[in-house]
XYZ file of C-alpha atoms in Angstrom:
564
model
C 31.129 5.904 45.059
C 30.440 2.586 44.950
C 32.473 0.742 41.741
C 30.314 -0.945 39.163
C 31.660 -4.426 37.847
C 32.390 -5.340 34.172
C 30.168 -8.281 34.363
C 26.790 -5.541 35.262
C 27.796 -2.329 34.019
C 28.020 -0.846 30.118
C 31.131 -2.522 29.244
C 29.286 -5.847 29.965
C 26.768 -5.076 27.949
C 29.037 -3.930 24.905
C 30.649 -7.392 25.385
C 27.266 -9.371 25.123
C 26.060 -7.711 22.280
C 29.351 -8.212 20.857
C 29.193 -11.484 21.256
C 25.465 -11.925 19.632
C 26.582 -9.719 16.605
C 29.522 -12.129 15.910
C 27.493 -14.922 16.405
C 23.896 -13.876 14.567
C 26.819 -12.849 11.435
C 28.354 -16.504 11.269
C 25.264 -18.859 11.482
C 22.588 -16.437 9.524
C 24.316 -13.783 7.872
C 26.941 -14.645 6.059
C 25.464 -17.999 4.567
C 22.221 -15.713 3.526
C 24.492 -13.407 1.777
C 26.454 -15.680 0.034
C 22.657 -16.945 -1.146
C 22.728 -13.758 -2.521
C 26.417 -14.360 -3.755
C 26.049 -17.240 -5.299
C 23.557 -16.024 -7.889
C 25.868 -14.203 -9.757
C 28.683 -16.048 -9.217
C 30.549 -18.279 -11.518
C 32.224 -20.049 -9.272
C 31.372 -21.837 -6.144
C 34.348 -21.925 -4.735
C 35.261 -18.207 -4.976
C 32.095 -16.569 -4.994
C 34.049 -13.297 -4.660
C 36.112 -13.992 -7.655
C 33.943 -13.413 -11.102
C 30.545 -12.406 -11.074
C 27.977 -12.783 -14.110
C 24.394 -12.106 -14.539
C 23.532 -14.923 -16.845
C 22.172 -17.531 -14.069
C 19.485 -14.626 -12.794
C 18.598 -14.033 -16.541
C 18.476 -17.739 -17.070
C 16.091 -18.358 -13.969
C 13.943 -14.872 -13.650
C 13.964 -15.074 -18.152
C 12.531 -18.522 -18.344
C 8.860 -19.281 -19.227
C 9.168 -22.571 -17.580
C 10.755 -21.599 -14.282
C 7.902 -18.882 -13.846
C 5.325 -22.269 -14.590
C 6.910 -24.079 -12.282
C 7.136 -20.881 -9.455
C 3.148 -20.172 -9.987
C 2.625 -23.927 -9.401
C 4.476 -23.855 -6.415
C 2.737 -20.913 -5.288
C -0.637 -22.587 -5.893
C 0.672 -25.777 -4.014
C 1.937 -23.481 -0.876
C -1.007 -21.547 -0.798
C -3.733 -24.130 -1.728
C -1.777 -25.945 1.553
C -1.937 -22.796 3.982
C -5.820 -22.549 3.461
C -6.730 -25.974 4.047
C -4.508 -26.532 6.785
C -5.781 -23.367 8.712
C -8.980 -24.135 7.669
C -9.135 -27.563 9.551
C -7.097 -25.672 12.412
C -9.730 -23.428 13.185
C -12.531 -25.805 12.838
C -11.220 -28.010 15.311
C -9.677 -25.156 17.638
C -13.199 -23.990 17.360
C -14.547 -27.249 18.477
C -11.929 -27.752 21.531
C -12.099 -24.278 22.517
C -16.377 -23.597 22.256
C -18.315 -27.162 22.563
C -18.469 -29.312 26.048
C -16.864 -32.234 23.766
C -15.846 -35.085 25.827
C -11.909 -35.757 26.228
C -11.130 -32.501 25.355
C -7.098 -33.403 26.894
C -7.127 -36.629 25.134
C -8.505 -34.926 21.782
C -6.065 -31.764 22.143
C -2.859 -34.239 22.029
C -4.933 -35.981 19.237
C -4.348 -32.656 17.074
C -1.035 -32.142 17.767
C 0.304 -35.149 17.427
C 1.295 -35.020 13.811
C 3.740 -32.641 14.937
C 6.053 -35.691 15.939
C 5.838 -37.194 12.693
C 8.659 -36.639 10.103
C 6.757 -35.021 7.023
C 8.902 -37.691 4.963
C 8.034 -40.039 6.855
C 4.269 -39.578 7.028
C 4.485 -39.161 2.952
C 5.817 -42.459 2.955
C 3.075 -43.445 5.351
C 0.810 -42.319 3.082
C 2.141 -43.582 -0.386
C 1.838 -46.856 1.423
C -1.308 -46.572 2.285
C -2.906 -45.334 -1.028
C -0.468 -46.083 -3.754
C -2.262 -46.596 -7.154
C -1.804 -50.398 -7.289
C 0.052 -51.777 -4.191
C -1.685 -49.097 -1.645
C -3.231 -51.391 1.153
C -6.748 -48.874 1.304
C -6.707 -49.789 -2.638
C -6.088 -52.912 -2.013
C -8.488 -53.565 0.226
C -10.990 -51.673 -1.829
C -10.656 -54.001 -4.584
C -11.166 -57.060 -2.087
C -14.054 -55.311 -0.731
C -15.405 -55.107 -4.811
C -15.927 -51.706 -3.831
C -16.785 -49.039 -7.087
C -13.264 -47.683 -8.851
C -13.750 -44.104 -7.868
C -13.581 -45.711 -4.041
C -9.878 -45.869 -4.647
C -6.871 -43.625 -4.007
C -3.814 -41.560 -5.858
C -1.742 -40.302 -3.528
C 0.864 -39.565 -6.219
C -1.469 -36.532 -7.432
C -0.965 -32.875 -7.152
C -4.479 -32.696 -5.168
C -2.992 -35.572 -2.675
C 0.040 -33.727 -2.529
C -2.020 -30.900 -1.178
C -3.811 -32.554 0.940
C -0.985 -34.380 2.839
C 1.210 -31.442 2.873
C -1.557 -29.776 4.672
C -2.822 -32.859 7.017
C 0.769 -32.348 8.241
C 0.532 -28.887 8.761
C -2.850 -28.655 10.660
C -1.383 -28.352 13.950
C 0.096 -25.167 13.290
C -3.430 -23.776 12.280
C -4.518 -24.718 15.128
C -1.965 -23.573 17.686
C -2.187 -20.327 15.703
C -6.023 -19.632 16.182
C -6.535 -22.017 19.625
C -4.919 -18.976 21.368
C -6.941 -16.410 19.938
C -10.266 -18.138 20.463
C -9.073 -18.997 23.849
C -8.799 -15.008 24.565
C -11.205 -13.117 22.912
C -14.523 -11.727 24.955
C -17.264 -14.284 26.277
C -19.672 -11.606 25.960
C -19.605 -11.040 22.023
C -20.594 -14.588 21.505
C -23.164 -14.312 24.227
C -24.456 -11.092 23.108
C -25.145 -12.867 19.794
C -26.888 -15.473 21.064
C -29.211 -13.084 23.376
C -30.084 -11.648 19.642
C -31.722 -14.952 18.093
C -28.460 -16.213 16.719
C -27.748 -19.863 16.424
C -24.353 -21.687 17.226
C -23.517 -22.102 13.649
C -24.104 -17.992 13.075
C -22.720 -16.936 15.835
C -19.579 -19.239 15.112
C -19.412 -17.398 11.418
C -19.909 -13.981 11.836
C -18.893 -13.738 15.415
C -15.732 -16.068 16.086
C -14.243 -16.479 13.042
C -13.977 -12.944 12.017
C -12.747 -11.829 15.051
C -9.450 -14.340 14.722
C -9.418 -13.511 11.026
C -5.690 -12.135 11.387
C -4.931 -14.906 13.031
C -5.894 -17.148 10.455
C -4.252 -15.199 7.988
C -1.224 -15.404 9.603
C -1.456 -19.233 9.959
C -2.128 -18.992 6.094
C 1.149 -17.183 5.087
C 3.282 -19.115 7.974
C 1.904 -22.285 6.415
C 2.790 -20.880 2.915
C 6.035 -19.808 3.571
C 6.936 -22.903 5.214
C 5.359 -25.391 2.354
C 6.827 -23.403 -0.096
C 10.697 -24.653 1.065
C 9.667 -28.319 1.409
C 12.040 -30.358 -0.176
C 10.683 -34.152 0.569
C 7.533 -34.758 0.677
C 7.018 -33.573 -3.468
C 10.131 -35.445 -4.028
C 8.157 -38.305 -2.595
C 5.403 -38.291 -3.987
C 5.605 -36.288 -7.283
C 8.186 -39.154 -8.760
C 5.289 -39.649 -11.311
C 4.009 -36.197 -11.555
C 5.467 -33.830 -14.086
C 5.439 -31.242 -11.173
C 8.613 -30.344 -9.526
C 8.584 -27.512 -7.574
C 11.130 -24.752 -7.299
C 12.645 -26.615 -4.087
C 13.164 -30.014 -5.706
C 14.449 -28.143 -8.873
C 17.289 -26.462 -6.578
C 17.790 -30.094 -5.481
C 17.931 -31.030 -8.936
C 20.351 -28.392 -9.874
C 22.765 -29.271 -7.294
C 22.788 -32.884 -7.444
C 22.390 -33.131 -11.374
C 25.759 -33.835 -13.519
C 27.090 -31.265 -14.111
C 26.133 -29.152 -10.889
C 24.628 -25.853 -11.327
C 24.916 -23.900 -8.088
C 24.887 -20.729 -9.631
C 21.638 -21.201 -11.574
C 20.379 -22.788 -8.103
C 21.307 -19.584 -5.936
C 19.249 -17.976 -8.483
C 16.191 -20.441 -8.050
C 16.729 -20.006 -4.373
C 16.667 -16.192 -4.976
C 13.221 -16.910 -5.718
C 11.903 -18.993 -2.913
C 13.734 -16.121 -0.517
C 12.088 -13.549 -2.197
C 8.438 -15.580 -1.792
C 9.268 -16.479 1.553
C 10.010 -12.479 2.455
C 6.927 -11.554 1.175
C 4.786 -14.075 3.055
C 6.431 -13.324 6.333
C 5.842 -9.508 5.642
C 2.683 -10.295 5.048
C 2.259 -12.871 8.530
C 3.610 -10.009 10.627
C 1.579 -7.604 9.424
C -1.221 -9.321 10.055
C 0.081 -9.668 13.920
C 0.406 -6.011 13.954
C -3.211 -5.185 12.382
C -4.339 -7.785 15.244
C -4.091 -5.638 17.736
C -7.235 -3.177 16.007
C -9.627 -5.998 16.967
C -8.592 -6.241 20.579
C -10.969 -8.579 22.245
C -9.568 -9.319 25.254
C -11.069 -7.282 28.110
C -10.385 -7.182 32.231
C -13.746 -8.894 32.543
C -13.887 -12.699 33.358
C -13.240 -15.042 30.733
C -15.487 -17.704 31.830
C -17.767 -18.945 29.659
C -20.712 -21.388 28.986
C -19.330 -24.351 26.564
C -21.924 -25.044 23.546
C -24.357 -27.973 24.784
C -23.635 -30.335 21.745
C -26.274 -32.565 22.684
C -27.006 -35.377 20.222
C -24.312 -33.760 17.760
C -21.907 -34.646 20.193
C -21.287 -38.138 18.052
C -20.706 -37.004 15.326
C -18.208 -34.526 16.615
C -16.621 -37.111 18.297
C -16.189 -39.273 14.951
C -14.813 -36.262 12.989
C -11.997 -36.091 15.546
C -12.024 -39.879 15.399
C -11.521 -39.610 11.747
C -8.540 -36.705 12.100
C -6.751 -39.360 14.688
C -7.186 -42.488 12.414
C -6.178 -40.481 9.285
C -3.155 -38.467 10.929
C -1.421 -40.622 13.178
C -3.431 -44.461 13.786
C -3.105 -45.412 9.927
C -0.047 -43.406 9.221
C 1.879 -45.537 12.076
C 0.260 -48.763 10.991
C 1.443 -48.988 7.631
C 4.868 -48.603 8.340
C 4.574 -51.060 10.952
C 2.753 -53.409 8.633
C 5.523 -52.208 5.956
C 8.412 -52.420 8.715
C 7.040 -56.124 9.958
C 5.606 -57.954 7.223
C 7.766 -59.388 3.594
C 5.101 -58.606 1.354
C 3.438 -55.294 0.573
C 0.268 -57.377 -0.765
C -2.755 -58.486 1.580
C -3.080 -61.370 0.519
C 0.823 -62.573 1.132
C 1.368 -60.556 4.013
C 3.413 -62.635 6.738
C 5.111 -60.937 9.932
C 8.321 -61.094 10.660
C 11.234 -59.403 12.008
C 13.281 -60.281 9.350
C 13.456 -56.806 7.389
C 13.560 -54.991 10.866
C 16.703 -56.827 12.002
C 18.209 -56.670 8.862
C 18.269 -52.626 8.599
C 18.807 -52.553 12.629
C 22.218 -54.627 11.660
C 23.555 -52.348 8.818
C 26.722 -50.680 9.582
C 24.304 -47.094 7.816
C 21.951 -47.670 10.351
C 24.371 -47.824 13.325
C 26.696 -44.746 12.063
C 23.224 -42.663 10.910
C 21.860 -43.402 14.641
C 25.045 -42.126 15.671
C 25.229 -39.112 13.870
C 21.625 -37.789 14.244
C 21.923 -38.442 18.263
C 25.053 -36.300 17.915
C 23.840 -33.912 15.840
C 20.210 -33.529 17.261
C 21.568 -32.949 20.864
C 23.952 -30.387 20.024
C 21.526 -28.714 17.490
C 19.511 -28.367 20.560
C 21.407 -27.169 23.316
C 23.422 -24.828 21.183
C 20.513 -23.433 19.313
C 19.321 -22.567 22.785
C 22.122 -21.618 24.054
C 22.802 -18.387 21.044
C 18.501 -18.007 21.051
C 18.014 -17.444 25.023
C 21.499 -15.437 25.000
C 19.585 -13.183 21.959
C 16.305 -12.815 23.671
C 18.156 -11.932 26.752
C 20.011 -9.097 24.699
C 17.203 -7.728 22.821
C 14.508 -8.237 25.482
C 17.072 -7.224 28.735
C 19.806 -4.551 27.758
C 18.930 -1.843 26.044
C 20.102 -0.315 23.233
C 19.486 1.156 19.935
C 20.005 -1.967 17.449
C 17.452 -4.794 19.817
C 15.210 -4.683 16.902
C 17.645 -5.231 14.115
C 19.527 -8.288 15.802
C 15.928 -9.624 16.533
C 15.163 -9.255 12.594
C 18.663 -11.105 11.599
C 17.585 -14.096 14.350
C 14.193 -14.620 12.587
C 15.876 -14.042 9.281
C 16.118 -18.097 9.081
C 12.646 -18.295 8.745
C 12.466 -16.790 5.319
C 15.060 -18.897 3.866
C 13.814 -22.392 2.949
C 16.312 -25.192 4.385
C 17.644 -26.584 1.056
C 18.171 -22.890 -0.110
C 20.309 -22.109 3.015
C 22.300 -25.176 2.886
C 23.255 -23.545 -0.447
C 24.769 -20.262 1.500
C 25.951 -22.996 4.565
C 27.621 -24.966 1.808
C 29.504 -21.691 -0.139
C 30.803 -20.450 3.006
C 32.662 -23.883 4.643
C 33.451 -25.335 0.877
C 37.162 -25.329 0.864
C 37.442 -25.341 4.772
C 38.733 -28.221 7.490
C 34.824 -28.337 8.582
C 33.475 -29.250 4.963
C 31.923 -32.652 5.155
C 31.870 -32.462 8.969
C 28.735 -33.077 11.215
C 29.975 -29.643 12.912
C 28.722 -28.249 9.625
C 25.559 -29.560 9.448
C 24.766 -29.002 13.526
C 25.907 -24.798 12.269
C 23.337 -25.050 9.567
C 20.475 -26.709 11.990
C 21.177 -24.432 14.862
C 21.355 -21.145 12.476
C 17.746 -22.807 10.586
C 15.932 -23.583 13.910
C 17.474 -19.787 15.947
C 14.028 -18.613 15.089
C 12.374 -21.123 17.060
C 14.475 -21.130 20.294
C 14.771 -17.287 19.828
C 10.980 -17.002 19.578
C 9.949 -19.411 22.494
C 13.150 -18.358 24.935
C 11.914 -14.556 23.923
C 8.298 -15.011 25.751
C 9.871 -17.040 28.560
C 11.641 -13.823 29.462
C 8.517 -11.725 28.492
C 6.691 -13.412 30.903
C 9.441 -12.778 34.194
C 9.074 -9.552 35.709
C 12.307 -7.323 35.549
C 12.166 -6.428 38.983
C 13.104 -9.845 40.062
C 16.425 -9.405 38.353
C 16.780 -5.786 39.849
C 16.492 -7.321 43.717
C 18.675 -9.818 42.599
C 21.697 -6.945 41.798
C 20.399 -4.300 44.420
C 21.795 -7.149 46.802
C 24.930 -7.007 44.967
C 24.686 -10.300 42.904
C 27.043 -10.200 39.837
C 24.769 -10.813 36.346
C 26.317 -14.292 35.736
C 24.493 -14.879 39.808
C 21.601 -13.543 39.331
C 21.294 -15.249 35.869
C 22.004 -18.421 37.007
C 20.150 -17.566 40.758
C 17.075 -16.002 39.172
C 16.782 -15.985 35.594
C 16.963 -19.217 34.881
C 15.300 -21.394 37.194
C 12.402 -19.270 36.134
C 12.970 -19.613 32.457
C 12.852 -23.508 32.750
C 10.261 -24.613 31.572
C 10.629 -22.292 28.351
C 14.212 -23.560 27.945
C 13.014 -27.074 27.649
C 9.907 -26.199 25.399
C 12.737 -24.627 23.210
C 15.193 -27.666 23.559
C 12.369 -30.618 22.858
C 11.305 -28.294 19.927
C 14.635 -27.972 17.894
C 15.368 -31.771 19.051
C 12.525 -32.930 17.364
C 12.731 -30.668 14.305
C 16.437 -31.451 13.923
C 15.712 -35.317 13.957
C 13.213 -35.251 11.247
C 15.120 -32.594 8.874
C 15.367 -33.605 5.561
C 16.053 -30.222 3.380
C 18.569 -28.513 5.308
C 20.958 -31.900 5.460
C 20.367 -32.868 1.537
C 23.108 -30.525 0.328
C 25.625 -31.060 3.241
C 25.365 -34.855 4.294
C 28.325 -37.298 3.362
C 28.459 -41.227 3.488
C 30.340 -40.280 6.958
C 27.850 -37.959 7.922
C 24.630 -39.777 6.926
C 21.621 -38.919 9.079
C 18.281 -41.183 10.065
C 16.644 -38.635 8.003
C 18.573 -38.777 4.695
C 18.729 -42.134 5.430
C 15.297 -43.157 5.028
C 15.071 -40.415 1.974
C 18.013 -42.872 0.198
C 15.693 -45.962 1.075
C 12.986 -44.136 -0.574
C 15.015 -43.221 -3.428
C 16.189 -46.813 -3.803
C 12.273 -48.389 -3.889
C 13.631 -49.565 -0.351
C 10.057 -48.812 1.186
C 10.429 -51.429 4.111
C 14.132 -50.306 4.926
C 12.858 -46.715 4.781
C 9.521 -47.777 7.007
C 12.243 -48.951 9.895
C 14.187 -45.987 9.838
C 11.062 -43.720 10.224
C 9.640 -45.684 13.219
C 13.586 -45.691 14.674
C 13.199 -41.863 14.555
C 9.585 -41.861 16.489
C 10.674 -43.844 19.318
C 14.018 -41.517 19.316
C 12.125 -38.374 19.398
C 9.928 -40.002 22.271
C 12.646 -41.183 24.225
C 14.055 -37.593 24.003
C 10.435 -36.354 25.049
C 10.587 -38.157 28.124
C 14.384 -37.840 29.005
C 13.768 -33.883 28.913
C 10.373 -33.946 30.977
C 12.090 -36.481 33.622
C 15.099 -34.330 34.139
C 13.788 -30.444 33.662
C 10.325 -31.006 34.767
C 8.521 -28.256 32.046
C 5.229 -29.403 32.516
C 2.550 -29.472 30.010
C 4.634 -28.356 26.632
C 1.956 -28.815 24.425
C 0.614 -25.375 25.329
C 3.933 -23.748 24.914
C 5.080 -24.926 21.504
């Protein structure tokens, strides 16, 4: 009888899924539970010591934490609609109409994807700032009426930006469902009398509803961690949401972290609910099947004259997202005056920064930090999908729910659990912390995109591979992931790009030694440094597109857009 290796049979297995369980429990679960810990602990630095119940009665007992959760609620949610709102409308428009430049237009609505949500705040604050804002600004030049002005610094603007940002997501969300879903139910409609407009609202809409709901929670859940962009821009507002008020508890004198475990107790709790709620509404999905084996060819909608205006509304998204966005910080970045009528360009303020001995060692640092974020993130998330989509056994699902347990644990409330578990330790104030935390926030991601790499390779590939007696480290290396390439690099782009523009994960664990281009900029911010924070947030954009090319020159993924 023919011997079986280590490397292919059981034992092998037992050994990988060893080696998942050890590492899911060190980057997720243990900083989740000390979360959890933390709430009712008195002391940071031995959560295990004492325990008291007096900073959960304090937080889930207080009139004015329960304001401040239904505002942030209302903010999160007000967000998710809007954004998924002008998702669909314009994955509507790409995936139904015969608009021109649909390519051109398609990287037009993704693009804000690559923009820092700090950093397009600040965009924005200098754009339509009350006073110095340059559209107020040149409004009042103009002698154009008052209500022709701006307020960015408004809960409504905070809404609006929060969602602008998030639009993308909306649309990758519904794009693919639109993209799938039976010709003949739209063409059936329009055989009975029904216009484009109808057909579009009774017809299209409601038969991606699911998926628009579950862009609405994923939205929620995700605005309802962010850190930055209220810090930003509610400086004036008497609105602090439950993140910022973590932040607050933290970084106030003296430091609550056991009243801020609490808080973040909350925002888990929200965040659990939503994603219930996003992955049911996957599951119910699959009632309204409208995918068929018939052809999927269909006849675009003849815009006709309406063509121009369609093309101005996506006009409009490009100069609002990205065109004005970019050239106010340039304009803030080159220029020594923030007024119109003073502005003169320069390199001055550019070369200053560029010189700083923070600029250098953040540079440094987020390089460092981003790379390894990436590659290890992919690393542990393509070794989990390979383990819970390739070897069977009874506990797949569970180590599948503790990788995408990340995802409903905002950043700056994990850091909390990152920062209880290494306080004390030789890593503490390390960038090897702060790659653990990034790699442990953005598992979900690489898990999730690595995950339907391998759903998409037929097993019996691999088998060949091992009926020819190739060991599993050959064939994996042979077969597995030549084939998985261009999913890989989706997956390492992605967490690059995420890592580089992080703001609330790094908040809680950065040091002057271990300052990032993100904190950075959030420092310049906090200073009234606008210009100096302008620099570092176009530094980052060329850094995430010199990554973007680097990756696509040496692993060759082809078009990643339509993976992420």
């Amino acid at each position: 009888m023919r011997r079986t290796s280590p490397g292919r049979g059981p034992r092998g297995n037992r050994a990988l899924i060893v080696l998942v369980i050890l590492l899911l429990t060190f980057l997720v679960f243990l900083p989740t539970a000390l979360v959890l810990i933390g709430a009712i602990s008195e002391n940071p630095r031995d959560p295990l010591a004492t325990f008291t119940l007096e900073a959960l009665a304090n937080s889930y007992g207080s009139p004015q934490i329960w304001r401040v959760l239904a505002e942030t609620m209302g903010m999160s949610l007000a967000c998710g609609v809007l954004a998924t709102a002008l998702g669909a409308a314009l994955a509507w428009i790409l995936a139904r109409t015969d608009v021109p430049m649909r390519r051109l237009f398609e990287l037009v609505v993704i693009a804000p994807l690559f923009l820092s949500p700090f950093i397009g705040a600040l965009a924005f604050l200098e754009l339509g700032a009350p006073r110095t804002g340059l559209l107020n600004q040149l409004a009042r030049d103009l002698g154009l009426p008052a209500w022709a002005s701006i307020n960015v610094m408004t809960f409504e603007w905070l809404i609006v930006i929060l969602a602008l940002h998030y639009v993308p997501y909306g649309y990758l969300l519904v794009s693919g469902s639109l993209q799938n879903m039976d010709a003949s139910l739209e063409e059936a409609s329009h055989m009975n009398g029904r216009g484009t407009l109808q057909t579009a609202l009774r017809i299209s809409l409601p038969a991606v509803r699911h998926a628009m709901l579950s862009s609405v929670m994923f939205v929620t859940v995700s605005a309802t961690g962010m850190f930055s962009v209220p810090a930003l821009l509610g400086a004036k507002m008497s609105f602090r949401p439950l993140a910022v008020t973590v932040y607050r508890a933290t970084n106030g004198y003296p430091s609550d972290y056991a009243l801020a475990a609490a808080l973040g107790t909350m925002l888990v709790l929200l965040s659990v609910v939503g994603l219930w709620l996003y992955q049911r509404g996957l599951r119910q999905s699959s009632k309204f099947v409208t995918v068929t084996g018939k052809s999927q060819n269909r006849k675009r909608i003849h815009l006709g004259g309406s063509r121009y205006a369609v093309i101005l509304l996506l006009v409009v998204y490009a100069l609002v997202t990205t065109i004005l966005p970019y050239a106010a910080l340039s304009l803030r970045a080159f220029s020594t005056s923030s007024s119109l009528d003073e502005i003169r360009f320069t390199t001055e303020v550019f070369m200053g920064v560029l010189s700083t001995p923070e600029l250098k060692g953040a540079l440094v640092n987020t390089v460092v930090v981003s790379v390894a974020t990436a590659l290890a993130a992919v690393a542990v998330g393509t070794l989990t999908s390979y383990v819970t989509e390739r070897v069977r056994h009874r506990g797949s699902g569970l180590l599948n729910s503790v990788a995408m347990a990340p995802l409903a644990v905002p950043g700056i409330v994990f850091a909390t659990g990152v920062f209880a578990l290494y306080l004390g330790t030789p890593l503490y104030g390390t960038l090897a912390v702060m790659v653990v935390a990034y790699v442990a926030s953005y598992l979900p991601h690489a898990t999730r995109v690595t995950g339907n790499g391998f759903a998409q390779i037929d097993k019996s590939l691999e088998e060949a591979s091992r009926m020819c007696g190739a060991s599993r480290a050959r064939m994996v290396s042979t077969v597995l992931l030549p084939l998985m390439r261009p999913s890989i690099a989706a997956a390492v782009i992605m967490v690059f790009l995420f890592t580089v523009r992080e703001i609330n994960t790094a908040i809680l664990l950065y040091t002057p030694d271990t300052m990032l281009l993100s904190i950075l900029s959030f420092n310049y911010a906090q200073q009234a440094s606008l210009p100096a924070a302008a620099v570092v947030g176009l530094i980052e954009t060329v850094l995430m597109i010199a990554w973007i090319v680097i990756m696509r020159a040496v692993l060759r993924p082809g078009n990643l857009h339509n993976r992420v």
